[in-house]
Amino acid sequence: MGEFELIRRHFQRQRPARADVPLGMGDDCALLLPTPGQQLAVSTDMLVEGRHFVSTVDPAALGHKALAVNLSDLAAMGAEPLGFTLALALPQADDAWLAGFARGLFELADAHGCELVGGDTTRGPLNLCLTVMGQVPPGLALRRAAACVGDDVYVSGTLGDARLALEVFRGGVALDAAAFTRVRARMERPTPRLALGLALRGVAHAAADISDGLSGDLGHILAASGVGATLQAAELLRATSDDLRANGDMRALEYALTGGDDYELVFTAPPDQRDAVARAAAHAGLGVTRIGQIDATPGLRLLDMQQQPLALPGRAFDHFA
Amino acid sequence: MGEFELIRRHFQRQRPARADVPLGMGDDCALLLPTPGQQLAVSTDMLVEGRHFVSTVDPAALGHKALAVNLSDLAAMGAEPLGFTLALALPQADDAWLAGFARGLFELADAHGCELVGGDTTRGPLNLCLTVMGQVPPGLALRRAAACVGDDVYVSGTLGDARLALEVFRGGVALDAAAFTRVRARMERPTPRLALGLALRGVAHAAADISDGLSGDLGHILAASGVGATLQAAELLRATSDDLRANGDMRALEYALTGGDDYELVFTAPPDQRDAVARAAAHAGLGVTRIGQIDATPGLRLLDMQQQPLALPGRAFDHFA
């Protein structure tokens, strides 16, 4: 089966016409028409076999995750998805693998109205590169540089479960089957927090998605905003799952801070927006936890219940460290 | 050197503010603001070591080519470049290699006002994935599906030299040093025909860029438009270089039709636009050659000077054929 047949079979679908996608796949370029006056939000992520996923991963889970990590960037910006491109390097044209991959990909894409508008396929070591496009009205994007001294710091959902699942795969931690199923789903099928990102427009100041670990991603907000933050360990523990805390509070804190692969949002909002944050969370059907505060002293601090400093665990994930 | 330091050093530049790029690199998403009312044109290409380039290629040439092949898709659409994202998988963080790559990339980007707005870096087998974004007023994009019976068929520049260079590398053809330098530049540093694409707005009907060979890429126009084409071999030879024709007319025709990697434009325009096509070409400072005509009979035909059919050489390049 040739390249064009491969694309046609698995990735070209008969779709209802969309005014914001005047031209989809199959030409030199796709054409998109964002809502007039809105800004276009763009993000790209590359996933490499052996680095971001193992060769034995369920292809449907991989299709889901490849798009989810990109949509998560739109969520962190408060942007609404429009469409995405997919470039694939494949060692061989494996029909069953591609069918599974496309199923996982399109289930998530359709759930968020995010249209596959173009792509590229080539032979090579397995590599997935997606570029996602969304839109946001000028002035409402949740930028990393917008945190202010006095802001509350929040995270959505729970952190650290993806890392816990990874440790089970690595053989360092044992979990019962039910717990393993839960945390494995967090690792393999992360949920992009798009509804929360949209609901936080005009409410939150700064936001980022947590892909490399809270410590690193909140660190980006702090550096970009020229501020620091002090987190309460007891509050941060409330943003971890029972499955994770069952393995000890110190491990839970470490995985929450540096585990990565969470695809939750970390964001800041002024204290007078606490009710609005609660409404946004309720609207998105997702818990958020206030874990600390932005202050003027650069850096990130973690305090125990006696307000004594706790040593921060190691650095966030860095592909070349 | 870590991932973030690597990005900062080679890819983050102090740039003058642009109204159409309200937010560049360093956040979860970049923000672009296309001219209100214009459509956004998007294309993505992935380049894999050993497939699209050899490991010993000059990194500056690779940086140029990686962007050039994407800009070529904008040119084929009649779109004006805005910005691009770059995702890189690298076996190691090689400072000298990255410096050369970035130099070649940015020289071309700056020549066309195309801003690097975001990206991703990871460790893995060498792989470059670029997604380029441009803009075009509604109704003026040069779509593949727009060829009409009776249209003239044109190509820009000369075809087949990149394939000739490849054959020299493969040892199948010998060239003198000066000719090899010329055709190697066509292979390693293709020129995206952006000025021509813009000048053909409202003049040409259909267009495509020639990446897989004229036969394949014109074939996409024919299939999308539900038409066929008849080409004149003598005219097509006029769209090949002296270097290529010095290796025989049959080889020249074969490489022009199926060589690929030309990054010239193939386009169609009605006969009453011949003067306008000539003006567009002159405006772009680039030769164009009228090589045949669109007709109603599906498929692609090549005629010799006696108007007798010539057998078409083999198929266009297919990564999975």
XYZ file of C-alpha atoms in Angstrom:
642
model
C 0.000 0.000 0.000
C 1.429 3.381 -1.028
C 1.682 6.594 0.940
C -1.356 8.256 -0.587
C -3.525 5.176 -0.194
C -2.399 4.905 3.422
C -3.412 8.494 4.099
C -6.690 8.120 2.291
C -7.656 4.965 4.101
C -6.958 6.027 7.653
C -6.941 9.795 7.803
C -9.254 11.173 5.112
C -12.821 11.212 6.249
C -16.020 12.536 4.765
C -16.773 15.438 7.077
C -19.569 17.981 7.177
C -18.428 21.363 5.812
C -17.143 23.803 8.412
C -17.081 27.548 7.810
C -13.848 27.829 9.804
C -12.109 25.149 7.684
C -12.735 26.242 4.065
C -10.207 23.672 2.806
C -9.058 20.540 4.649
C -6.658 17.782 3.696
C -5.406 17.049 0.207
C -3.982 20.317 -1.131
C -0.601 22.014 -0.693
C -2.009 23.824 2.334
C -5.154 23.643 4.382
C -7.148 26.857 4.735
C -8.573 27.926 8.077
C -10.738 30.938 8.823
C -10.533 31.879 12.498
C -13.365 34.015 13.838
C -12.581 37.550 12.600
C -10.626 39.542 15.168
C -9.558 36.534 17.218
C -5.933 35.576 17.650
C -4.663 32.245 16.417
C -3.017 30.081 19.095
C -0.448 27.577 17.789
C 1.500 24.823 19.516
C 3.550 21.857 18.348
C 4.723 18.678 20.071
C 6.837 15.795 18.851
C 6.533 12.289 20.323
C 9.334 9.792 19.791
C 9.200 6.046 20.361
C 11.326 4.983 23.299
C 11.256 8.501 24.675
C 7.596 9.463 25.021
C 6.047 6.036 24.584
C 7.054 2.393 24.315
C 6.718 0.398 21.120
C 4.123 -1.893 22.696
C 1.697 0.906 23.589
C -1.892 0.489 22.436
C -1.995 2.526 19.192
C -5.419 3.962 20.070
C -4.026 5.247 23.374
C -1.088 6.710 21.494
C -3.384 8.447 19.008
C -5.306 9.894 21.933
C -2.227 11.021 23.801
C -0.471 12.566 20.802
C -3.394 14.932 20.315
C -4.147 15.348 24.025
C -0.731 16.784 24.838
C -1.192 19.373 22.083
C -4.755 20.262 23.071
C -3.436 20.688 26.596
C -1.326 23.597 25.334
C -4.429 25.249 23.882
C -6.197 24.695 27.215
C -3.348 26.385 29.058
C -3.764 29.403 26.777
C -7.537 29.585 27.188
C -7.879 28.883 23.468
C -10.659 27.044 21.669
C -9.483 24.294 19.254
C -9.866 24.743 15.487
C -7.703 22.140 13.784
C -4.404 20.288 13.720
C -1.806 18.835 11.392
C -0.217 15.412 11.832
C 3.199 14.386 10.523
C 4.073 10.719 10.928
C 7.313 8.847 10.415
C 6.594 5.112 10.380
C 9.004 2.169 10.160
C 6.431 0.403 7.996
C 2.857 0.868 6.818
C 1.057 -1.309 9.389
C -2.626 -1.258 8.592
C -3.906 -2.520 11.958
C -1.642 -0.163 13.897
C -2.758 2.827 11.825
C -6.421 1.912 12.218
C -6.055 1.873 16.007
C -4.013 5.046 16.058
C -6.545 6.894 13.887
C -9.433 5.700 16.068
C -7.876 7.067 19.263
C -6.875 10.271 17.528
C -10.256 11.032 15.965
C -12.270 10.157 19.074
C -10.507 12.917 20.955
C -10.449 15.293 17.961
C -14.187 14.933 17.428
C -14.910 15.387 21.131
C -13.342 18.841 20.879
C -14.281 19.839 17.329
C -10.633 19.884 16.325
C -10.295 19.043 12.631
C -7.357 17.190 11.076
C -6.512 19.625 8.257
C -3.243 18.347 6.871
C -0.194 16.240 7.371
C 2.754 14.355 6.052
C 3.791 10.714 6.149
C 7.222 9.275 5.585
C 9.179 6.183 6.382
C 11.509 6.445 9.384
C 11.895 5.687 13.076
C 8.437 6.063 14.672
C 7.820 9.754 15.305
C 4.611 11.751 15.650
C 4.559 15.501 15.259
C 1.323 17.390 15.750
C 0.686 21.097 15.420
C -2.568 22.308 16.872
C -4.328 25.590 16.130
C -6.994 27.324 18.176
C -8.364 30.800 18.709
C -8.739 33.246 21.553
C -9.998 36.846 21.640
C -7.200 39.445 21.951
C -6.342 40.176 25.576
C -7.896 36.993 26.967
C -5.076 34.494 26.385
C -3.670 33.050 29.628
C -0.005 33.933 29.260
C 2.814 32.626 31.409
C 4.120 36.132 31.987
C 0.920 37.398 33.627
C 1.310 36.173 37.247
C 1.119 38.967 39.863
C 2.402 39.155 43.427
C -0.466 38.210 45.738
C -2.101 35.856 43.216
C -3.302 32.497 44.449
C -1.710 29.461 42.776
C -4.037 26.639 41.702
C -3.727 23.274 40.022
C -6.532 21.343 38.367
C -7.303 17.681 39.055
C -4.622 15.518 40.624
C -0.903 15.352 39.942
C 1.653 12.562 39.978
C -0.404 9.568 38.871
C 1.257 9.322 35.451
C 4.629 9.135 37.156
C 3.298 6.505 39.549
C 2.208 4.395 36.571
C 5.645 4.820 35.014
C 7.266 3.590 38.232
C 5.065 0.500 38.174
C 6.243 -0.198 34.616
C 9.808 0.342 35.778
C 9.271 -2.161 38.603
C 9.950 0.317 41.402
C 6.408 0.369 42.802
C 3.710 -2.311 43.115
C -0.002 -1.440 42.913
C -3.140 -3.550 43.040
C -4.815 -4.109 39.683
C -7.586 -1.531 40.157
C -5.185 1.224 41.191
C -2.827 0.352 38.355
C -5.681 0.579 35.850
C -6.534 4.044 37.154
C -3.039 5.504 37.127
C -2.157 3.851 33.842
C -5.129 5.610 32.261
C -3.755 8.904 33.579
C -0.447 8.168 31.870
C -1.787 6.784 28.606
C -4.955 8.799 28.106
C -4.478 12.245 29.626
C -7.453 14.600 29.475
C -6.776 18.068 28.045
C -8.444 20.624 30.314
C -9.971 22.681 27.530
C -13.254 23.527 29.261
C -11.375 24.804 32.298
C -9.017 26.887 30.170
C -11.962 28.544 28.421
C -13.783 29.138 31.712
C -10.676 30.799 33.183
C -10.566 33.493 30.470
C -10.854 36.825 32.246
C -10.582 35.090 35.638
C -7.047 33.689 35.840
C -3.922 35.744 35.261
C -1.232 33.223 34.194
C -1.545 29.571 33.241
C 0.571 26.692 31.941
C -0.076 23.029 31.407
C 1.858 20.546 33.508
C 3.808 18.360 31.129
C 7.283 18.386 32.703
C 6.195 18.483 36.359
C 4.580 21.212 38.488
C 7.932 22.472 39.702
C 9.249 23.045 36.194
C 6.053 24.353 34.626
C 5.159 26.673 37.502
C 8.828 27.659 37.353
C 8.270 28.858 33.767
C 5.393 31.060 34.952
C 7.528 32.474 37.766
C 10.492 33.197 35.514
C 8.345 34.749 32.780
C 6.483 36.897 35.320
C 9.541 37.869 37.380
C 7.965 36.595 40.601
C 8.268 33.667 43.037
C 5.814 31.342 44.751
C 5.354 29.657 48.091
C 3.390 26.406 48.084
C 1.791 24.619 51.042
C 2.727 20.921 51.066
C -0.515 20.000 52.840
C -2.542 21.707 50.121
C -0.492 20.196 47.338
C -1.161 16.749 48.830
C -4.882 17.477 48.421
C -4.158 17.662 44.697
C -2.911 14.064 44.602
C -4.934 10.889 44.266
C -5.639 8.360 47.010
C -3.685 5.879 44.869
C -0.614 8.070 44.998
C -0.859 9.042 48.688
C -1.198 5.362 49.584
C 2.482 5.179 48.597
C 3.523 7.796 51.118
C 3.224 11.560 51.394
C 6.835 12.263 50.463
C 6.551 10.224 47.302
C 3.251 11.937 46.523
C 4.874 15.367 46.879
C 7.837 14.353 44.769
C 5.742 12.926 41.958
C 3.356 15.901 42.083
C 6.246 18.345 41.801
C 8.492 16.592 39.310
C 6.630 13.620 37.849
C 5.323 15.278 34.716
C 2.942 13.938 32.072
C -0.014 15.195 34.142
C -1.573 17.557 31.570
C -3.381 19.394 34.325
C -3.322 23.191 34.452
C -1.370 25.305 36.930
C -2.702 28.848 37.052
C -2.732 31.990 39.132
C -5.639 34.292 39.954
C -6.081 37.225 42.310
C -7.743 36.412 45.668
C -10.831 38.467 44.744
C -11.475 35.921 41.979
C -11.787 32.909 44.282
C -15.533 32.608 43.716
C -15.052 33.017 39.983
C -12.377 30.303 39.976
C -14.748 27.997 41.849
C -17.482 28.725 39.291
C -15.085 28.084 36.407
C -14.065 24.760 37.946
C -17.684 23.782 38.528
C -18.525 24.768 34.957
C -15.678 22.568 33.696
C -16.726 19.713 36.013
C -13.226 19.520 37.421
C -11.752 20.061 40.879
C -9.143 22.743 41.392
C -6.938 23.101 44.469
C -5.434 26.326 45.779
C -1.894 25.296 46.678
C -0.091 28.543 47.494
C 0.582 32.110 46.580
C 2.700 34.232 44.263
C 5.198 36.450 46.071
C 7.945 38.862 45.119
C 10.887 36.656 46.134
C 12.134 34.785 43.068
C 12.079 30.996 43.171
C 9.736 28.306 44.387
C 9.332 27.389 48.054
C 7.453 24.513 49.686
C 6.323 24.793 53.330
C 5.180 22.077 55.722
C 2.230 22.412 58.106
C 4.424 24.259 60.598
C 5.353 26.687 57.783
C 8.890 25.328 57.793
C 10.652 24.974 54.409
C 10.725 21.505 52.874
C 13.522 20.596 50.476
C 12.185 20.508 46.913
C 12.767 17.221 45.117
C 14.863 17.102 41.949
C 14.456 19.073 38.776
C 11.712 18.820 36.219
C 12.228 16.520 33.269
C 14.678 17.795 30.645
C 15.221 15.830 27.454
C 18.884 16.800 27.239
C 19.858 17.103 30.918
C 23.477 21.805 28.160
C 19.776 21.296 28.889
C 16.817 21.472 26.548
C 15.741 24.965 27.512
C 19.261 26.354 27.303
C 19.648 24.738 23.888
C 16.482 26.384 22.625
C 17.408 29.726 24.116
C 20.867 29.728 22.646
C 20.054 28.798 19.087
C 16.428 29.575 18.430
C 15.335 32.459 20.661
C 16.253 35.770 19.152
C 15.541 39.354 20.100
C 13.164 40.383 17.369
C 11.351 43.625 16.612
C 7.671 43.445 17.627
C 5.293 42.381 14.870
C 1.606 43.205 14.975
C 0.802 39.872 13.323
C 2.753 37.878 15.956
C 1.482 39.220 19.298
C 3.242 36.382 21.163
C 6.188 34.361 19.889
C 8.203 31.556 21.456
C 8.263 30.657 25.136
C 4.631 30.155 26.134
C 2.256 27.188 25.838
C 1.153 28.548 22.473
C 2.271 31.287 20.146
C -0.344 33.862 19.166
C -0.707 35.030 15.575
C -3.039 37.661 14.197
C -3.603 37.167 10.467
C -4.868 40.192 8.575
C -8.611 40.368 9.398
C -10.697 38.570 6.814
C -7.815 36.610 5.313
C -7.684 32.849 5.401
C -4.884 31.060 7.195
C -2.876 28.641 5.016
C -1.196 25.784 6.906
C 1.197 23.086 5.778
C 3.474 20.613 7.538
C 6.465 18.568 6.384
C 8.643 16.065 8.176
C 12.267 15.408 7.159
C 13.973 12.223 8.333
C 17.693 11.490 8.262
C 18.551 8.788 5.745
C 15.315 9.449 3.890
C 15.246 13.137 3.037
C 18.867 13.968 3.760
C 22.133 12.237 4.627
C 23.793 12.560 8.018
C 26.775 14.369 6.502
C 24.721 17.199 4.970
C 25.839 20.748 5.784
C 23.549 21.711 8.693
C 23.032 25.221 7.258
C 21.817 23.702 3.980
C 19.520 21.423 5.961
C 18.121 24.360 7.942
C 17.448 26.140 4.651
C 15.843 23.145 2.991
C 13.648 22.188 5.936
C 11.978 25.588 5.790
C 12.142 25.907 1.987
C 10.044 22.797 1.366
C 7.362 24.173 3.686
C 7.430 27.679 2.213
C 7.081 26.018 -1.181
C 3.645 24.765 -0.094
C 2.620 28.325 0.789
C 3.919 29.476 -2.609
C 1.815 26.828 -4.349
C -1.251 28.188 -2.539
C -0.516 31.829 -3.369
C -0.150 32.502 0.351
C 2.083 35.043 2.069
C 4.214 33.632 4.942
C 3.474 34.589 8.541
C 5.320 32.169 10.805
C 6.327 28.587 11.461
C 6.911 26.079 14.226
C 9.899 23.746 14.408
C 9.969 20.394 16.192
C 13.348 18.707 16.364
C 14.367 15.238 17.475
C 18.142 15.130 17.928
C 20.406 12.201 18.804
C 22.477 14.606 20.905
C 22.710 18.316 21.602
C 25.499 19.252 19.196
C 26.210 22.941 19.581
C 28.082 23.455 16.290
C 25.498 21.522 14.309
C 22.627 23.506 15.826
C 24.400 26.812 15.179
C 24.762 25.944 11.473
C 21.232 24.640 11.217
C 19.793 27.763 12.848
C 21.856 30.018 10.557
C 20.513 28.378 7.381
C 16.985 28.325 8.781
C 16.866 31.955 9.836
C 18.514 33.310 6.687
C 15.628 31.943 4.653
C 13.007 32.795 7.297
C 14.151 36.405 7.475
C 14.264 36.721 3.684
C 10.533 35.966 3.651
C 9.417 37.569 6.916
C 8.425 34.176 8.284
C 8.775 34.167 12.068
C 9.719 31.123 14.164
C 6.885 31.217 16.700
C 7.233 27.963 18.601
C 8.627 24.496 18.693
C 9.612 21.404 20.557
C 12.909 19.606 21.057
C 13.441 16.057 22.162
C 16.087 13.383 22.007
C 15.617 10.804 19.276
C 16.654 9.771 15.769
C 17.251 12.982 13.779
C 13.896 14.293 12.585
C 12.725 17.782 11.636
C 9.054 18.691 11.524
C 8.041 22.159 10.441
C 4.569 23.620 10.211
C 4.290 26.840 8.284
C 1.449 29.333 8.389
C 0.600 32.015 5.872
C -2.385 34.022 4.735
C -4.380 34.521 1.581
C -7.548 36.511 0.871
C -10.675 34.325 0.521
C -11.203 33.143 -3.045
C -7.622 33.802 -4.179
C -5.913 30.605 -2.964
C -4.499 28.498 -5.816
C -6.240 25.193 -5.204
C -5.402 21.899 -6.835
C -9.028 21.318 -7.730
C -9.334 24.466 -9.860
C -7.860 23.337 -13.218
C -10.236 23.758 -16.177
C -10.354 22.086 -19.574
C -8.529 24.351 -22.020
C -6.131 25.763 -19.406
C -2.490 26.037 -20.314
C -0.104 24.079 -18.085
C 3.050 25.860 -16.913
C 6.051 25.063 -14.770
C 8.406 27.566 -13.201
C 12.204 27.439 -13.454
C 13.836 24.165 -14.416
C 13.044 20.614 -13.338
C 15.169 17.532 -12.717
C 18.437 19.038 -11.446
C 17.930 17.850 -7.872
C 17.498 14.314 -9.166
C 20.609 14.709 -11.306
C 22.580 15.702 -8.206
C 21.222 12.687 -6.365
C 22.375 10.413 -9.187
C 25.853 11.896 -8.956
C 25.896 11.090 -5.223
C 24.677 7.581 -6.055
C 27.521 7.194 -8.569
C 25.272 6.684 -11.569
C 26.177 9.929 -13.352
C 29.420 11.904 -13.577
C 29.415 15.715 -13.921
C 32.187 18.258 -14.084
C 32.771 20.224 -10.876
C 30.974 23.396 -11.982
C 27.856 21.539 -13.123
C 27.836 19.451 -9.950
C 28.024 22.591 -7.820
C 25.015 24.013 -9.675
C 22.788 20.943 -9.471
C 23.826 20.181 -5.901
C 22.636 23.657 -4.904
C 19.275 22.854 -6.503
C 19.054 19.706 -4.371
C 20.342 21.141 -1.101
C 19.087 24.726 -1.227
C 15.801 24.793 -3.135
C 14.205 28.207 -3.621
C 10.546 28.481 -2.601
C 8.690 30.347 -5.371
C 6.761 32.653 -3.055
C 6.887 35.778 -5.228
C 5.526 33.818 -8.182
C 2.756 32.270 -6.097
C 1.640 35.713 -4.915
C 1.832 37.149 -8.436
C -0.337 34.301 -9.765
C -3.256 35.144 -7.450
C -6.215 35.903 -9.671
C -4.252 34.804 -12.756
C -3.687 31.065 -12.374
C -6.459 28.557 -11.758
C -4.757 25.559 -10.086
C -1.245 25.204 -8.689
C 0.906 22.712 -6.803
C 4.545 22.620 -5.861
C 6.717 19.918 -7.396
C 8.134 17.889 -4.541
C 7.474 14.331 -5.729
C 8.016 14.917 -9.459
C 5.968 16.778 -12.086
C 4.106 13.645 -13.104
C 2.894 12.968 -9.565
C 2.192 16.552 -8.547
C 0.465 17.532 -11.792
C -1.359 14.223 -11.380
C -2.778 15.498 -8.067
C -4.105 18.600 -9.836
C -5.669 16.458 -12.572
C -7.283 14.054 -10.131
C -8.577 16.836 -7.871
C -9.966 18.757 -10.863
C -11.391 15.727 -12.680
C -9.456 16.529 -15.861
C -6.437 15.293 -17.818
C -3.443 16.922 -19.478
C -1.354 16.563 -22.603
C 2.239 17.753 -22.389
C 4.654 18.511 -25.212
C 8.015 16.814 -24.656
C 9.832 19.515 -26.629
C 8.353 22.206 -24.392
C 9.064 20.267 -21.222
C 12.708 19.976 -22.309
C 12.819 23.781 -22.402
C 12.072 23.623 -18.668
C 15.252 21.651 -17.954
C 18.765 22.977 -17.439
C 21.669 22.746 -19.872
C 23.401 20.597 -17.223
C 20.585 18.077 -17.324
C 20.068 18.038 -21.104
C 23.813 17.452 -21.512
C 23.028 13.988 -20.134
C 20.523 13.206 -22.845
C 16.975 14.273 -23.658
C 15.367 11.047 -22.456
C 17.065 11.304 -19.091
C 16.090 14.972 -18.921
C 12.438 14.104 -19.548
C 12.519 11.292 -17.020
C 14.073 13.407 -14.271
C 11.771 16.332 -15.052
C 8.711 14.102 -14.805
C 9.631 11.884 -11.872
C 12.763 13.253 -10.215
C 11.139 15.286 -7.505
C 12.694 17.654 -4.978
C 12.390 20.509 -7.505
C 10.200 22.862 -5.462
C 9.129 24.636 -8.615
C 5.464 25.386 -9.225
C 3.229 23.626 -11.727
C 0.120 25.679 -12.467
C -2.688 26.096 -14.941
C -4.167 29.288 -16.362
C -6.646 30.040 -19.144
C -5.135 31.029 -22.508
C -6.509 34.577 -22.187
C -4.191 35.019 -19.187
C -0.956 34.371 -21.120
C 0.133 38.002 -20.910
C -0.759 38.123 -17.222
C 1.246 34.941 -16.576
C 4.224 36.488 -18.366
C 3.891 39.643 -16.241
C 3.646 37.559 -13.056
C 6.780 35.652 -14.028
C 8.632 38.861 -14.840
C 7.497 40.362 -11.537
C 8.837 37.308 -9.726
C 12.072 37.389 -11.719
C 11.605 33.778 -12.727
C 11.104 32.006 -16.018
C 7.964 29.982 -16.637
C 7.440 27.520 -19.474
C 4.115 26.587 -21.032
C 4.388 22.809 -21.393
C 0.924 21.672 -22.418
C -2.790 21.905 -21.950
C -5.567 20.625 -19.731
C -8.111 18.453 -21.529
C -11.155 16.453 -20.617
C -9.607 12.991 -21.007
C -8.406 11.794 -17.585
C -4.722 11.005 -17.200
C -1.457 12.528 -18.298
C -0.088 12.226 -21.836
C 3.300 13.203 -23.257
C 3.674 13.882 -27.003
C 6.801 14.071 -29.125
C 7.398 16.681 -31.825
C 5.382 14.623 -34.303
C 2.518 14.635 -31.768
C 3.025 10.917 -31.207
C 2.608 9.589 -27.638
C 5.775 8.965 -25.650
C 5.767 6.401 -22.858
C 5.769 8.145 -19.482
C 8.623 7.113 -17.236
C 7.901 5.464 -13.873
C 5.766 6.717 -11.033
C 6.420 9.666 -8.757
C 8.205 9.049 -5.496
C 6.133 7.318 -2.821
C 7.562 6.809 0.658
C 5.783 3.501 1.135
C 5.668 2.128 -2.406
